[in-house]
Short mmCIF file of C-alpha atoms and ligand atoms in Angstrom, two decimals:
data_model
loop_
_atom_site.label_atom_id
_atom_site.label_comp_id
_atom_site.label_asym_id
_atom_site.label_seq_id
_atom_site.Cartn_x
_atom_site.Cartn_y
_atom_site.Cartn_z
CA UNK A 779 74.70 8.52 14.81
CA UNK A 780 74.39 9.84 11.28
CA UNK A 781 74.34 12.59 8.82
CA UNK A 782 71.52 11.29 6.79
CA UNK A 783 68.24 13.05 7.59
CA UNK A 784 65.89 10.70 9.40
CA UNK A 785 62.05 10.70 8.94
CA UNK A 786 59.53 8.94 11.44
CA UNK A 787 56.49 7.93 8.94
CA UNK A 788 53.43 6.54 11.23
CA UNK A 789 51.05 3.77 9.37
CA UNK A 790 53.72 2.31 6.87
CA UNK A 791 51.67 -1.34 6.61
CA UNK A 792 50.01 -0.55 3.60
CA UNK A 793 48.70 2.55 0.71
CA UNK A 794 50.43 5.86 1.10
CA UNK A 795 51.98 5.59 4.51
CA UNK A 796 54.19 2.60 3.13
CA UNK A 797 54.70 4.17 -0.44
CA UNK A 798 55.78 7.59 1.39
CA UNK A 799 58.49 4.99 3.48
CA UNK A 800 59.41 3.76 0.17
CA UNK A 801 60.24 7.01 -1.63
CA UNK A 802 61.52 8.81 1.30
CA UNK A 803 64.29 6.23 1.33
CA UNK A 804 65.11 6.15 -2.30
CA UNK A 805 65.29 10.14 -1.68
CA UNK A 806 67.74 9.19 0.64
CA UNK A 807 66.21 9.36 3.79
CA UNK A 808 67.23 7.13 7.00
CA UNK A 809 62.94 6.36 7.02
CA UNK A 810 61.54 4.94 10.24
CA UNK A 811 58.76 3.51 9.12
CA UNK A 812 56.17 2.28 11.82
CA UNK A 813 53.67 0.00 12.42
CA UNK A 814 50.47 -0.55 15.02
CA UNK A 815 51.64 -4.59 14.79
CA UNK A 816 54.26 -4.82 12.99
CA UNK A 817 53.12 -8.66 12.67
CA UNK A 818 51.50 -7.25 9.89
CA UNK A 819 54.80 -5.71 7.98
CA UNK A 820 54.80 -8.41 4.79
CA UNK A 821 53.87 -5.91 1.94
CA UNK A 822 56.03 -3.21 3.81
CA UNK A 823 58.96 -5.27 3.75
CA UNK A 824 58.47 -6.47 0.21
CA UNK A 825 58.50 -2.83 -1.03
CA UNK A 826 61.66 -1.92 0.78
CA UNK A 827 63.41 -4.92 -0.39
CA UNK A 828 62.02 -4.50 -4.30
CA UNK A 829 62.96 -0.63 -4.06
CA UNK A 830 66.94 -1.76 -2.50
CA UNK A 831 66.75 0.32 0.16
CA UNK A 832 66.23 -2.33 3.31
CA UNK A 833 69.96 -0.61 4.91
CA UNK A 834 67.73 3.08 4.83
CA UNK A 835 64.39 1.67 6.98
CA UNK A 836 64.06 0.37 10.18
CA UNK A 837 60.63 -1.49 10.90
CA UNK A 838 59.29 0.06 14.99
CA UNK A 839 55.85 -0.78 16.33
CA UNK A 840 54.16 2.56 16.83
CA UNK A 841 50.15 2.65 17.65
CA UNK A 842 49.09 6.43 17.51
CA UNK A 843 46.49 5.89 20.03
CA UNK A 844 49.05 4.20 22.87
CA UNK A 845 51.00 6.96 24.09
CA UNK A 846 53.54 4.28 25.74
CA UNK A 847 54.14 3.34 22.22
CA UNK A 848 54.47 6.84 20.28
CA UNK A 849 57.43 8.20 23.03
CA UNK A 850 59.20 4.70 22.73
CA UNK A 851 59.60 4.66 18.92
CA UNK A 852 60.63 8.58 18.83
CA UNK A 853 63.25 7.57 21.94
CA UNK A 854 64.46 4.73 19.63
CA UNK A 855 65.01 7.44 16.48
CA UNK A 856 66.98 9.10 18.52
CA UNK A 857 69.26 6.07 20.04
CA UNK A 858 69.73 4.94 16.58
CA UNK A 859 69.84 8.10 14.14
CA UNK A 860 70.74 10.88 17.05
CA UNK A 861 68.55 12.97 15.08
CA UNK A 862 64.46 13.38 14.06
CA UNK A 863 64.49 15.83 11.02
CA UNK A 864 60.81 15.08 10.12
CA UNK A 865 57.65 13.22 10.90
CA UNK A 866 54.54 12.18 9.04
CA UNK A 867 51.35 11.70 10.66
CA UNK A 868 49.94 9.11 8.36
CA UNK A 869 47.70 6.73 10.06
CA UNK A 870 44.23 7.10 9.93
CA UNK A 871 40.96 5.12 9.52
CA UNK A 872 37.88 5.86 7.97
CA UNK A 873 34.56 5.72 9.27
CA UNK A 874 31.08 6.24 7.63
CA UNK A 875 27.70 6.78 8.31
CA UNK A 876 25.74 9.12 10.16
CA UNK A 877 25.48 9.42 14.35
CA UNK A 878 22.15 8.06 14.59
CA UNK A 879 23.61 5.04 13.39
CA UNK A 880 27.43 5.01 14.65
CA UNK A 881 26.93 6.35 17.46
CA UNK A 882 28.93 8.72 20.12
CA UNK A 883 31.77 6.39 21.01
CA UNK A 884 32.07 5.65 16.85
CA UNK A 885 33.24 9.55 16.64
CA UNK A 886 35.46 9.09 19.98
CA UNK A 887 37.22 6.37 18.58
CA UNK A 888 37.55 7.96 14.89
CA UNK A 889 39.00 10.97 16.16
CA UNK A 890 41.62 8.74 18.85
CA UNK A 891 43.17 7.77 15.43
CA UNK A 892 43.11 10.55 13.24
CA UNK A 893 43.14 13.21 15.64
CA UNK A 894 44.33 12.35 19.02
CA UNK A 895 47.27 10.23 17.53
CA UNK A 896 48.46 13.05 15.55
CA UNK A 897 48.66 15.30 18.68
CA UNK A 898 50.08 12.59 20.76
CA UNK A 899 53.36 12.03 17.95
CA UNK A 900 53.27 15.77 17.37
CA UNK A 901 53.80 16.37 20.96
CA UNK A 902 56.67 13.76 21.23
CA UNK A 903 58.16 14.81 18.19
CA UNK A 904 58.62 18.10 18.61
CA UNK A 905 61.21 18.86 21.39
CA UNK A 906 63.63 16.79 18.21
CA UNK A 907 62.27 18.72 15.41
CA UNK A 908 63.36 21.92 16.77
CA UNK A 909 66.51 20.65 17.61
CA UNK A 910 67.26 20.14 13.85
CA UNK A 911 64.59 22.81 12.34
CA UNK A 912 62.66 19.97 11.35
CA UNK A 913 59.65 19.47 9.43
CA UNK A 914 56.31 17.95 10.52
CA UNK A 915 53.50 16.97 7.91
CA UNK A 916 50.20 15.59 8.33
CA UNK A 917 48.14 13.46 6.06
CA UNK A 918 45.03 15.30 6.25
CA UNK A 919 42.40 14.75 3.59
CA UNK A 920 39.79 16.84 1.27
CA UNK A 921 37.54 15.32 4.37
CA UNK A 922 39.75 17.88 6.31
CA UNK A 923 38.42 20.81 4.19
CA UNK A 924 34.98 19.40 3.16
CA UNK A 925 32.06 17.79 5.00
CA UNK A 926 30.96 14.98 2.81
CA UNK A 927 28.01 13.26 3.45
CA UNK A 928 27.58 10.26 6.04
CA UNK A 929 31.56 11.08 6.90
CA UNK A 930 30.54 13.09 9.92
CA UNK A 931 32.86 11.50 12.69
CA UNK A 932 36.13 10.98 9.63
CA UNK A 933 35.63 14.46 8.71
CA UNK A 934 35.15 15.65 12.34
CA UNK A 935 38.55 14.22 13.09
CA UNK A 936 40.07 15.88 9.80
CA UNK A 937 38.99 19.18 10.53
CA UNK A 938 40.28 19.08 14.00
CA UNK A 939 43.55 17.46 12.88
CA UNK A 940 44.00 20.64 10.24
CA UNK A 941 43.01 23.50 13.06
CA UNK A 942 45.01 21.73 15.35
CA UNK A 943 48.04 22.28 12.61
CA UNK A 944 46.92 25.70 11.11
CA UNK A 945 47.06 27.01 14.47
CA UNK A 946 50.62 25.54 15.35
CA UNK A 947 52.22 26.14 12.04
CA UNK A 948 53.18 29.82 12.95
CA UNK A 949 53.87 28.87 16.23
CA UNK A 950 56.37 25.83 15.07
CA UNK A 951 58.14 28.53 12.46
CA UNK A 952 58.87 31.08 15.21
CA UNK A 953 61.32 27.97 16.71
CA UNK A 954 62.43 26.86 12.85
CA UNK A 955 59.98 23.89 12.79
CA UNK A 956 58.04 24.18 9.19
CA UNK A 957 54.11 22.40 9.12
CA UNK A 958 52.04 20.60 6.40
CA UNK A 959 49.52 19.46 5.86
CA UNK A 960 48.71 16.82 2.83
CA UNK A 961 45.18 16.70 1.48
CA UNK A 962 44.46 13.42 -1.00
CA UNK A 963 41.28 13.21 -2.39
CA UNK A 964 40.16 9.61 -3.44
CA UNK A 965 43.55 7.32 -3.53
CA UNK A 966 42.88 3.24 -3.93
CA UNK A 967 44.87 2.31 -0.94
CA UNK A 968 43.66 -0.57 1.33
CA UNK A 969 41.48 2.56 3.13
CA UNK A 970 37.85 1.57 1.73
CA UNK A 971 38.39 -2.36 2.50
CA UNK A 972 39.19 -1.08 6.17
CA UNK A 973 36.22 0.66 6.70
CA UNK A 974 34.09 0.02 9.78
CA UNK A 975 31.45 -0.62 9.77
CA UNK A 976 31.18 -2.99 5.94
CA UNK A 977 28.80 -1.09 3.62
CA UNK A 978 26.01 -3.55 3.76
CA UNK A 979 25.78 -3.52 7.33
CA UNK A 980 25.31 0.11 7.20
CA UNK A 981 22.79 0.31 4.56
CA UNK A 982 20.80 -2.14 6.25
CA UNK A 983 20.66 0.31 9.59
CA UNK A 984 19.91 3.55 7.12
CA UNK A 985 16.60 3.90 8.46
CA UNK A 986 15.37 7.06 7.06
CA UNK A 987 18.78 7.96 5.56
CA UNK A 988 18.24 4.28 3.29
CA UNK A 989 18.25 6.29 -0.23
CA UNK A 990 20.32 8.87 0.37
CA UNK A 991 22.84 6.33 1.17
CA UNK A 992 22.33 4.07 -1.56
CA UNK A 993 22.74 7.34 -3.59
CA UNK A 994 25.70 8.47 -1.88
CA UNK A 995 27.18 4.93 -2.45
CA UNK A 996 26.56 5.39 -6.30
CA UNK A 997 28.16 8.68 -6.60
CA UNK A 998 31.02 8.10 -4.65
CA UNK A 999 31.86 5.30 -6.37
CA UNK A 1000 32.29 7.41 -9.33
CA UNK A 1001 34.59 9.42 -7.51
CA UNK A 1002 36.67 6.50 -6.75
CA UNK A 1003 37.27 5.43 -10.49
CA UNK A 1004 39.35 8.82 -10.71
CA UNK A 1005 41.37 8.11 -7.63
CA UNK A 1006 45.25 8.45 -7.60
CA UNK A 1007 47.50 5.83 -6.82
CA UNK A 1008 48.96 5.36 -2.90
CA UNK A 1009 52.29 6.22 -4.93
CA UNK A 1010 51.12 9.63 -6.82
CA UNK A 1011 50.13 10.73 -3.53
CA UNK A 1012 53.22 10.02 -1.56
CA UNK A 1013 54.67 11.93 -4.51
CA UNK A 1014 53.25 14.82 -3.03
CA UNK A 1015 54.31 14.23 0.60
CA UNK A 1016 57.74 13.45 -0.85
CA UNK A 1017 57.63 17.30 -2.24
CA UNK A 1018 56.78 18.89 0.67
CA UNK A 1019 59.15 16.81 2.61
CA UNK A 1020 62.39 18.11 0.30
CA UNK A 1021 60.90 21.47 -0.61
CA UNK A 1022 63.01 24.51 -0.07
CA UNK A 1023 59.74 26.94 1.39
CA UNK A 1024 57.39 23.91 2.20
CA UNK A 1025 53.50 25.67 1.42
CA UNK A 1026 51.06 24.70 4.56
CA UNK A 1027 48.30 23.07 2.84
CA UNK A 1028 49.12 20.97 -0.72
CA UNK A 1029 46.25 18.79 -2.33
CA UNK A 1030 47.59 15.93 -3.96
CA UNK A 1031 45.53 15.54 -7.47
CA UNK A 1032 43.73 17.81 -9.71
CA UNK A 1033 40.68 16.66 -8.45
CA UNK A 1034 41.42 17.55 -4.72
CA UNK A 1035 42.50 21.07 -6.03
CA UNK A 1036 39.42 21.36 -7.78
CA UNK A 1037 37.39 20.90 -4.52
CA UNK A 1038 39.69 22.28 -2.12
CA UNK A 1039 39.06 25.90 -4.58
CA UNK A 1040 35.77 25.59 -4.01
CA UNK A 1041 35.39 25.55 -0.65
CA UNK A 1042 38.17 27.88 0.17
CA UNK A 1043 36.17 30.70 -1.88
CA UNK A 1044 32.61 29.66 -0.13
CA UNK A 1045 31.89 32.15 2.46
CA UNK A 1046 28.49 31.25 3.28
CA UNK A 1047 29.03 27.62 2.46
CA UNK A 1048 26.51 26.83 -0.10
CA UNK A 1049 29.32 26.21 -2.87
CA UNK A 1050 30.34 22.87 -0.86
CA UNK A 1051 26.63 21.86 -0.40
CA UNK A 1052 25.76 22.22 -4.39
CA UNK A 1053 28.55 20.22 -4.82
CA UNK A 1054 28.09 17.57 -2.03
CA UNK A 1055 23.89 17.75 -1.36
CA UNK A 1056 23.62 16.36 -5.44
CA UNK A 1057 25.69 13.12 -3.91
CA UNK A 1058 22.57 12.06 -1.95
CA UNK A 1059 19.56 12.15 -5.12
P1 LIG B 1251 45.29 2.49 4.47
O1 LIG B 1251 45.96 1.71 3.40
O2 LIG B 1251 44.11 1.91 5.17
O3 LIG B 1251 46.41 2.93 5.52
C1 LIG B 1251 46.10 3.40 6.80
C2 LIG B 1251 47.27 3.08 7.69
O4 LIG B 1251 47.00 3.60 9.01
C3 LIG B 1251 47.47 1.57 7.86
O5 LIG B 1251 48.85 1.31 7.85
C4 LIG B 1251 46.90 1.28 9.25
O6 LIG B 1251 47.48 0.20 9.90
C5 LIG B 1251 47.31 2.57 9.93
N1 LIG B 1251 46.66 2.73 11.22
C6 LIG B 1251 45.34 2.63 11.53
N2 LIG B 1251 45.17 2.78 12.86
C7 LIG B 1251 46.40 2.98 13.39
C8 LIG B 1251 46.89 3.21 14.70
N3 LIG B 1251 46.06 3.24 15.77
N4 LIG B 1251 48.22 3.41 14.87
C9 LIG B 1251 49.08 3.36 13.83
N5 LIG B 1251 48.68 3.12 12.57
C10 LIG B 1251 47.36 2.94 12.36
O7 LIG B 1251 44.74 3.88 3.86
P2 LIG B 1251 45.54 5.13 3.21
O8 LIG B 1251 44.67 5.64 2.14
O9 LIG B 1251 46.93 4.79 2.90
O10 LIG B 1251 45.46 6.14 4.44
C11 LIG B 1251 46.59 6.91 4.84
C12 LIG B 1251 46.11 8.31 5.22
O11 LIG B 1251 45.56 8.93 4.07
C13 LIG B 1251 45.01 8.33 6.29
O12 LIG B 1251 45.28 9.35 7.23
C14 LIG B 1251 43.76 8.65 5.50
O13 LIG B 1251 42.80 9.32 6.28
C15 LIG B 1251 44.34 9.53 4.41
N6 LIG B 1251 43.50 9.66 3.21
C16 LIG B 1251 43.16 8.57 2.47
C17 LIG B 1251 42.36 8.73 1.34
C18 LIG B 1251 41.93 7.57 0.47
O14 LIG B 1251 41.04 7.74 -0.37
N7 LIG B 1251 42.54 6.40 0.57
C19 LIG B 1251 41.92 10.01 0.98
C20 LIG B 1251 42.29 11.09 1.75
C21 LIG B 1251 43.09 10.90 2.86
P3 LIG B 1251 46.78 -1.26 9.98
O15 LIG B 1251 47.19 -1.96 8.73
O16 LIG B 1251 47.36 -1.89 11.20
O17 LIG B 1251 45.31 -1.04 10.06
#
């Protein structure tokens, strides 16, 4: 049992999920930071250990998408801590291309990560969270607010991850509970290198989408030289974690402001697609 607050962070093996771990700790948190296979919990460990706070995290195998998993590691927060003040919904993967080339089950499986596993910790984590008026925060994404080209099924499971969350955040207050959500725009986290499927593969399959990707590829990759690190945009989580009035929705770099402004002011949507269609020429 302890005082300390105690945070569960989901996806802590590498980028923002492990820098959020990191920080949360030297904030002061108890962190629970959790990994699908924690065989895989070198850099994680390193961090900890190089930030001094190894007696503040414990290391627990959660997979978002195995249910078994998700209401064993929030049963172990409470053996251990006696408490769950917080939780954030990290893990995600990306996905690109369009469905003519991913395919249905490429969208299923996109949005059993970023979607589905949300819900699934959510739902375990909340009977604790109200116990404590607790905070829960997701790691959404601009791709949550903005439907960028050949990111139908990562921006499909962003969007439903932030209705999902806009729709329980007034729910959650009327018990105490306070929701986020956290919207990065480009960060240079391992979250490119783990994309599926590899860039050349899908440029080969382009069919009659072949230039527009190769242009989307090119501008994009522009939009990645300005990207924050994993560690400005933990920053970010980090604030809405401590903040007094948490806000719902907080983009984590100029950049993602910029955007987010833009579509949140575009009734009839054709702000976003003179921004996004100019990507593909
Ligand atoms: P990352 O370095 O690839 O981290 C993603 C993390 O999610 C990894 O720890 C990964 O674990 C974990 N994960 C994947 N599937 C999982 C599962 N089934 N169960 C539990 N964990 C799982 O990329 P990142 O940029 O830090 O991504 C973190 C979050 O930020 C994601 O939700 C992403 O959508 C969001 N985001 C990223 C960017 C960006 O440009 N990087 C922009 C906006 C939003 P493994 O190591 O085992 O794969």
């Amino acid at each position: 049992m302890t005082a300390l607050r105690t945070v569960l962070v989901t996806g802590t093996s590498s980028g923002i999920g492990l820098a959020t771990a990191v920080r949360a700790a030297e904030a002061g948190w108890h962190v629970v930071a959790t990994l699908r296979d924690t065989g895989r919990d070198q850099a994680l460990r390193a961090a900890v250990e190089a930030a001094g706070v190894t007696d503040r995290v414990r290391i627990t195998r959660l997979d978002v998408t195995d249910p078994q998993s998700v209401a064993a590691a929030v049963s172990e927060v409470i053996d251990e801590y006696g408490r769950l003040d917080a939780v954030v919904n990290n893990a995600g993967v990306g996905r690109l291309g369009t469905v003519e080339q991913i395919g249905v089950e490429a969208f299923r499986s996109t949005l059993e990560v970023n979607f589905f596993g949300a819900v699934e910790v959510t739902k375990a984590a909340l009977p604790h969270l109200r116990a404590v008026g607790g905070r829960l925060i997701a790691v959404s994404s601009l791709g949550g607010l903005i439907g960028q080209p050949f990111n139908e099924a990562y921006c499909a499971a962003k969007f439903a991850l932030e209705g999902f969350l806009e729709s329980l955040a007034t729910v959650a207050a009327t018990t105490g509970v306070r929701v986020s959500v956290v919207e990065p725009g480009p960060v240079a986290s391992e979250f490119v290198a783990h994309l599926e499927p590899s860039v050349p593969g899908l440029i080969e399959n382009a069919g009659p989408y072949e230039a527009a990707f190769k242009a989307y590829f090119a501008s994009t990759a522009g939009l990645f030289e300005q990207a924050q690190s994993s560690a400005e945009a933990a920053a970010a989580v980090i604030d809405v974690l401590s903040a007094e009035e948490p806000p719902f929705r907080v983009q984590t770099s100029d950049l993602a402001r910029g955007l987010a402004a833009i579509k949140l002011a575009d009734l009839d949507g054709s702000a976003v697609q003179a921004v996004t269609g100019p990507w593909l020429t």
